[in-house]
Amino acid sequence: MRSGVIVAGGRSTRFGETDKAVADLAGTPMIRRVADRMNHVGELGDLVVNSREEQVEAIREALDGIGLDVQFAPDPDPDEGPTAGIRTGLRSVETDYAAVVACDMPFVEPALLNYLFERAEGHDAAVARLDDGWFQPTQAVYRASAMADACDAALSRGERRIIAAFDDLDVVMVPEDEVRRHAPIGTFRNLNTQEEFEQASEELGVD
């Protein structure tokens, strides 16, 4: 079996006062769109949601009826950033490997996650690195215990960047040409502002 982790604990300050994780995106809460797409990943049995404690009730409602075993892993110390969120989520995973996806990536492509699971086998992580040099660590597959430990180590060094954790891992870097064989690059598109939400809503249409 495989696990999924959705990281949703950020404050989304660019979005406004509303929590963007559960904001309406063409008739569906954004986090539900992410979860629905992850639900098409092969052998995915459970889903861990990292969030702040005050988000749990609304997210639980948004994910009602998803058909996966949903667990919550609230941040013990909120607002420490995505590296801490990934660590907290992965500490609650019971499988060896987990796909980690940010809650603001509603176009995540299940076929790519399936491929990343395959590429990660026998390693600590499979992470896309695009032609522009940017890594995509919030849509990646990790060996849960190894990545959680590496996040701890990075944070203890004062490093809050996710890629700082890679210093302690055996990471398979997946180049853009491999990504494109399984997904459009739009799989990594994230929504941060009301304007981006409005554009995406128009593209998706109202359910």
C-alpha positions in Angstrom: 0.0 0.0 0.0 0.9 3.6 -0.5 0.1 6.7 1.5 -0.6 10.3 0.5 0.1 13.5 2.5 -1.5 16.8 1.8 0.3 19.8 3.4 -2.3 22.4 4.2 -1.0 24.3 7.3 0.2 27.5 5.6 -1.4 30.8 6.4 -1.9 31.7 2.7 -1.4 35.4 3.4 -1.5 36.3 -0.3 -5.0 34.8 -0.6 -6.6 37.0 2.0 -8.5 36.2 5.3 -10.1 33.0 3.9 -8.3 29.7 4.3 -7.5 28.8 0.7 -7.3 25.1 1.5 -11.1 24.9 1.8 -11.9 27.8 -0.5 -14.4 27.1 -3.2 -12.7 26.3 -6.5 -15.4 26.0 -9.2 -17.8 24.5 -6.8 -15.5 22.2 -4.9 -13.1 23.0 -2.0 -9.6 23.1 -3.3 -8.2 20.5 -1.0 -11.0 18.1 -2.1 -9.9 18.6 -5.7 -6.3 17.6 -4.7 -7.5 14.6 -2.7 -9.9 13.5 -5.4 -7.0 13.4 -7.9 -4.7 11.7 -5.4 -7.4 9.1 -4.9 -6.6 7.9 -8.5 -3.1 6.9 -7.5 -2.6 3.1 -7.6 -2.6 1.3 -4.2 -3.2 4.5 -2.2 -5.0 3.4 1.0 -4.7 6.3 3.4 -4.4 10.1 3.3 -2.7 12.2 6.0 -3.5 15.9 6.1 -1.1 18.2 7.8 -2.8 21.4 9.0 -3.2 23.7 11.9 -5.5 22.5 14.6 -8.2 25.1 13.8 -8.4 23.9 10.2 -9.3 20.3 11.0 -13.0 20.5 11.2 -13.4 22.4 7.9 -11.0 20.1 6.1 -12.7 17.0 7.5 -16.0 18.3 6.1 -14.4 19.0 2.8 -13.1 15.5 2.5 -16.2 13.7 3.7 -16.9 10.7 1.6 -13.5 10.6 -0.2 -13.2 6.9 0.1 -9.8 6.9 1.8 -8.8 6.5 5.4 -8.2 10.2 6.3 -5.9 11.0 9.2 -5.0 14.4 10.5 -1.5 15.4 11.7 -1.8 19.0 13.1 1.4 20.9 13.5 2.5 20.9 17.1 4.1 24.3 16.5 2.2 26.1 13.7 3.8 28.5 11.2 7.2 26.8 10.9 6.9 26.4 7.2 6.4 23.6 4.7 9.5 21.6 5.8 8.0 21.3 9.2 4.6 20.4 7.7 6.0 17.7 5.6 7.9 16.3 8.6 4.7 16.2 10.7 2.7 14.6 8.0 5.3 11.9 7.2 5.6 11.1 10.9 2.0 9.9 10.8 2.4 7.7 7.7 2.4 3.9 8.3 3.7 2.9 4.8 7.3 3.1 3.6 6.6 5.6 0.9 4.2 8.5 0.6 3.3 11.1 -2.0 3.4 14.6 -0.6 1.3 17.3 -2.4 0.6 20.8 -1.3 -3.1 21.7 -0.9 -2.8 24.5 -3.5 -2.0 22.1 -6.4 -5.4 21.2 -7.7 -4.1 20.0 -11.1 -1.8 17.3 -9.7 -1.6 14.5 -12.2 -2.1 11.0 -10.7 0.0 9.4 -13.4 3.0 11.4 -12.4 2.6 10.4 -8.8 2.5 6.8 -9.9 5.7 7.3 -11.8 7.4 9.0 -8.9 6.5 6.1 -6.6 8.2 3.7 -9.1 11.3 6.0 -9.4 11.5 6.3 -5.6 11.6 2.6 -5.0 14.9 1.7 -3.3 15.8 5.3 -2.8 14.7 8.0 -0.3 12.9 10.3 -2.7 11.9 11.0 -6.2 11.6 14.7 -7.0 11.1 16.5 -10.3 13.7 19.1 -11.3 12.6 21.2 -14.3 14.7 22.6 -17.0 14.7 26.0 -15.2 16.5 24.4 -12.3 13.6 24.5 -9.9 12.8 21.5 -7.8 9.2 20.5 -7.1 9.4 19.1 -3.5 5.7 19.7 -2.8 4.6 17.2 -5.4 7.0 14.4 -4.8 7.4 10.9 -3.3 9.4 10.3 -0.2 10.5 7.4 2.0 8.5 8.6 5.0 10.9 7.9 7.8 14.0 9.1 6.0 12.5 12.3 4.8 11.0 13.1 8.2 14.4 12.6 9.8 16.0 14.7 7.1 13.5 17.5 7.7 14.3 17.4 11.4 18.0 17.7 10.7 17.5 20.6 8.3 15.3 22.5 10.7 17.8 21.9 13.5 20.4 23.6 11.3 18.1 26.6 10.9 17.3 25.6 7.3 13.6 26.0 6.5 13.9 25.3 2.8 12.6 21.8 1.8 15.5 21.1 -0.5 17.9 21.5 2.5 16.6 18.1 3.7 17.9 16.5 0.5 21.5 16.8 1.8 20.8 13.8 3.9 18.9 11.7 1.4 19.4 9.5 -1.6 17.2 11.5 -4.0 16.3 10.5 -7.6 16.1 13.7 -9.6 13.4 13.4 -12.3 14.1 15.7 -15.3 11.5 17.6 -17.1 11.5 15.4 -20.2 10.6 12.4 -17.9 7.9 14.5 -16.2 6.3 15.4 -19.6 6.0 11.8 -20.5 3.5 11.4 -17.6 2.0 14.8 -17.1 1.7 18.3 -18.4 4.0 20.8 -16.5 0.7 22.3 -15.3 0.6 19.5 -12.7 2.9 21.8 -10.6 0.7 24.8 -10.9 -0.3 26.3 -7.5 -2.9 28.8 -6.6 -1.9 31.6 -4.2 -4.1 34.6 -4.9 -7.8 35.4 -5.5 -6.9 36.2 -9.1 -5.3 32.8 -9.7 -8.4 31.2 -8.1 -10.7 33.1 -10.5 -8.7 32.1 -13.5 -8.6 28.4 -12.5 -12.3 28.4 -11.7 -13.0 29.7 -15.2 -10.9 26.9 -16.7 -12.5 24.2 -14.6 -16.1 25.4 -14.9 -18.6 25.0 -12.1 -19.3 21.4 -11.1 
